[in-house]
Structures are given as C-alpha cells and as structure tokens.
Coordinates of C-alpha atoms in Angstrom, one line a residue:
A26 CA -0.3 -0.2 -0.1
N27 CA 3.3 2.2 0.3
M28 CA 4.0 2.7 -3.0
V29 CA 0.8 3.4 -4.2
D30 CA -0.5 5.8 -1.2
G31 CA 0.3 9.5 -2.8
V32 CA 3.1 9.8 -0.3
L33 CA 6.1 9.3 -1.2
T34 CA 8.2 9.3 2.2
N35 CA 5.7 6.3 2.6
S36 CA 7.9 3.9 0.8
A37 CA 7.7 -0.4 -0.1
T38 CA 11.0 -1.5 1.3
T39 CA 13.0 -4.7 0.6
N40 CA 16.6 -6.9 0.5
N41 CA 15.2 -9.7 -1.0
N42 CA 16.8 -9.9 -4.6
G43 CA 14.4 -10.8 -7.1
D44 CA 11.6 -9.2 -4.7
T45 CA 8.8 -8.4 -7.4
Q46 CA 5.9 -5.9 -6.2
L47 CA 3.2 -6.4 -9.6
L48 CA 1.1 -2.1 -9.9
N49 CA -1.6 -3.6 -11.5
A50 CA -3.9 -0.5 -12.2
N51 CA -3.1 3.1 -12.7
N52 CA -4.5 6.1 -12.0
N53 CA -4.4 7.5 -16.0
T54 CA -7.6 9.4 -17.1
G55 CA -7.5 11.0 -20.3
T56 CA -9.2 9.7 -23.2
N57 CA -8.7 11.0 -26.3
L58 CA -6.9 13.7 -25.4
G59 CA -4.9 13.5 -28.7
T60 CA -2.3 11.3 -30.5
I61 CA 0.1 9.4 -28.1
I62 CA 4.0 10.6 -28.7
S63 CA 5.3 8.7 -26.4
V64 CA 5.2 6.7 -22.8
E65 CA 7.6 7.1 -20.1
I66 CA 8.0 5.7 -16.2
R67 CA 9.9 6.4 -13.0
A68 CA 10.5 5.9 -9.6
Y69 CA 10.5 8.0 -6.8
G70 CA 13.1 6.4 -4.3
D71 CA 16.7 5.3 -2.8
Y72 CA 19.0 2.6 -2.4
T73 CA 21.1 1.9 0.7
T74 CA 23.9 0.6 -1.1
A75 CA 26.1 0.6 -3.7
G76 CA 25.2 -2.3 -6.2
D77 CA 21.2 -2.5 -4.8
E78 CA 18.8 -1.4 -7.8
V79 CA 15.6 -1.2 -8.4
R80 CA 14.7 -2.0 -11.8
L81 CA 11.2 -0.7 -13.1
R82 CA 9.3 -3.4 -16.0
P83 CA 6.3 -2.3 -17.5
V84 CA 3.4 -4.7 -18.4
F85 CA 2.0 -4.4 -21.6
T86 CA -1.7 -7.0 -22.1
G87 CA 0.4 -7.9 -24.7
G88 CA 3.5 -9.4 -22.2
D89 CA 6.2 -7.7 -20.2
G90 CA 7.9 -5.3 -21.3
D91 CA 11.9 -4.9 -21.2
N92 CA 13.7 -4.1 -17.9
H93 CA 14.9 -0.3 -17.7
D94 CA 17.4 -1.3 -14.3
G95 CA 19.3 1.7 -12.2
A96 CA 15.3 3.2 -11.5
V97 CA 16.5 5.3 -8.3
P98 CA 19.1 7.2 -6.8
S99 CA 20.8 7.1 -3.8
T100 CA 19.4 9.5 -2.0
P101 CA 16.1 9.6 -2.0
G102 CA 14.7 11.7 -5.4
W103 CA 13.5 10.5 -8.6
G104 CA 15.4 8.8 -11.3
T105 CA 15.3 9.3 -14.4
W106 CA 12.3 9.0 -17.0
F107 CA 12.6 5.9 -18.8
D108 CA 11.0 5.5 -22.5
I109 CA 8.7 2.6 -23.3
T110 CA 6.5 2.8 -25.6
T111 CA 9.1 0.5 -28.2
D112 CA 9.7 -1.8 -25.9
T113 CA 8.8 -5.3 -26.4
N114 CA 4.8 -5.7 -26.5
A115 CA 4.2 -1.9 -26.5
P116 CA 1.5 -1.4 -28.8
G117 CA 3.1 -1.0 -32.1
T118 CA 0.0 2.2 -31.6
W119 CA -0.7 3.7 -28.2
T120 CA -4.2 3.8 -27.4
W121 CA -5.7 5.8 -24.2
T122 CA -7.2 2.5 -23.0
N123 CA -3.3 1.1 -23.6
V124 CA -2.5 3.5 -21.6
Q125 CA -5.1 2.9 -19.0
D126 CA -4.2 -1.1 -19.3
L127 CA -0.2 -0.2 -18.4
D128 CA 1.3 -2.0 -15.2
V129 CA 4.8 -2.3 -14.4
D130 CA 6.6 -4.7 -11.9
V131 CA 9.0 -2.6 -9.8
E132 CA 12.1 -5.4 -8.7
H133 CA 14.9 -5.0 -6.1
Y134 CA 18.0 -6.2 -8.3
K135 CA 20.8 -6.5 -6.0
S136 CA 23.9 -7.0 -8.1
A137 CA 26.6 -6.4 -4.8
A138 CA 26.0 -7.5 -1.2
P139 CA 22.8 -7.2 0.7
G140 CA 20.9 -4.2 0.7
L141 CA 17.4 -2.2 1.9
V142 CA 16.2 -0.4 -1.6
Y143 CA 12.8 2.2 -1.3
V144 CA 10.4 2.9 -3.9
G145 CA 7.5 5.4 -2.7
Q146 CA 5.8 5.9 -5.9
I147 CA 5.8 5.1 -9.4
D148 CA 5.5 8.2 -12.4
I149 CA 4.1 7.5 -16.0
Q150 CA 4.2 10.6 -18.4
V151 CA 2.0 10.8 -21.8
N152 CA 3.1 12.9 -24.5
Y153 CA 0.6 13.5 -27.4
T154 CA 0.0 15.7 -29.7
I155 CA -3.7 17.7 -28.8
N156 CA -6.3 17.0 -30.5
S157 CA -7.5 20.6 -31.1
A158 CA -5.8 23.8 -29.6
P159 CA -7.8 24.3 -26.2
L160 CA -10.5 27.5 -26.1
I161 CA -8.6 30.1 -23.1
N162 CA -10.6 32.8 -21.4
N163 CA -11.4 35.3 -19.6
I164 CA -7.4 36.9 -19.5
T165 CA -6.4 39.3 -17.6
S166 CA -2.5 41.2 -17.4
S167 CA -1.6 43.2 -14.1
H168 CA -1.0 46.5 -17.1
S169 CA -2.3 47.8 -19.4
I170 CA 0.4 49.6 -20.3
I171 CA 3.8 48.0 -21.0
K172 CA 7.2 49.3 -20.5
G173 CA 10.8 47.5 -19.7
G174 CA 11.1 46.7 -16.8
D175 CA 8.1 45.6 -16.2
T176 CA 6.5 42.5 -14.9
I177 CA 3.8 41.3 -16.0
T178 CA 1.0 39.0 -14.7
F179 CA -1.1 36.8 -16.8
S180 CA -4.0 35.0 -15.5
A181 CA -6.4 32.9 -18.2
N182 CA -9.0 30.3 -17.5
T183 CA -9.3 27.4 -19.5
T184 CA -11.3 23.8 -19.1
F185 CA -10.6 21.6 -21.9
N186 CA -10.7 16.9 -22.5
G187 CA -12.2 17.6 -18.1
I188 CA -8.6 19.8 -17.1
N189 CA -9.1 23.2 -15.5
D190 CA -6.4 24.9 -15.9
T191 CA -6.2 28.3 -13.6
D192 CA -2.6 29.1 -13.6
V193 CA -1.2 32.3 -13.5
D194 CA 2.3 33.3 -15.1
T195 CA 4.0 36.6 -15.4
L196 CA 6.6 37.5 -18.0
T197 CA 9.4 40.2 -16.9
I198 CA 10.1 43.3 -20.4
Y199 CA 13.3 44.3 -20.9

C-alpha cells in the first residue's frame, strides 16, 4: 500500500533480490486527449548499498516489456524517465486505453551485498499532440501600459478535455 498511497516518503521496502511488486492499476483517466508520441515511466525512492537497484518493467496486455535498471538514485529522489514506447510487447500504436491498461513490475535487483531499496511512487508520463487547441477565456493582465522592466502577470482560465487550468504566469519585459 505504501507505494501507491500518494505519499512519496511512504515507501515499499525490501532487501531480497528478486522481490517484485506488480502495480496492476494506474489513475490515468485520459480518453482521446490527442495522438500519443511517447510513454515513459520513472520511480521515486533510493537505495542504501551501492549495487542494489530497482528495476522497472512495464507489463502490457501482450506481455512484459523490457527491464529498465537503475530506476532510483542513492538518495531519496526521482530517478530518470525510461521511454517504454517501443519496448518488447508494447503496442505498435499507442491508444489511451493502452495507457489505462499499463501495469508496472517493480523489482529489487541486487548486484552486490544485500541492502535496502525504497520505492515511494511510480509515475507514468504520456507525451502527446493535442487534438485541437484549447479554448482560453477570461484573459487578464496586471498592466494596461507595458514598458521596460515591468513584470506582467497573465491569468487565463481554460477547461479542455476535463482539465481545469487556472495557472498564473509571469513575463518580465526588458
């Protein structure tokens, strides 16, 4: 439960070589957001002994993907992204259903003396081209006259494909 509770510092822990935890669900709710370009996975965690590693292995409908070793750093933090788009058994053309069906094996891979490995979360990142440009409304600016040195704050609301984006961005004019 610790690896999937949404709290990075609540980690699943083991020091047994080959221990594997199958994460057999994800919280992707995307449907037809656009054309999928690539799919990547990464882990948050760390290890205590050099040579102890975490291996990520995507599990597709057609079978296991490739092993991706060295998934966590030596101090608590995010590991690098592993591109799984063209792994063994990956879909030839990715759909949003393929992303929803994606599972991940998290394995302790020991190449040295036993030591603990910790994993707090697995992330899936989908890079895609949107089907159509979002509709942006309610645009406001903090200045009506802009001159050098001004910092301008832009606010815009958009709701597109179920995403509510109310971020505020700043721009400094030099």
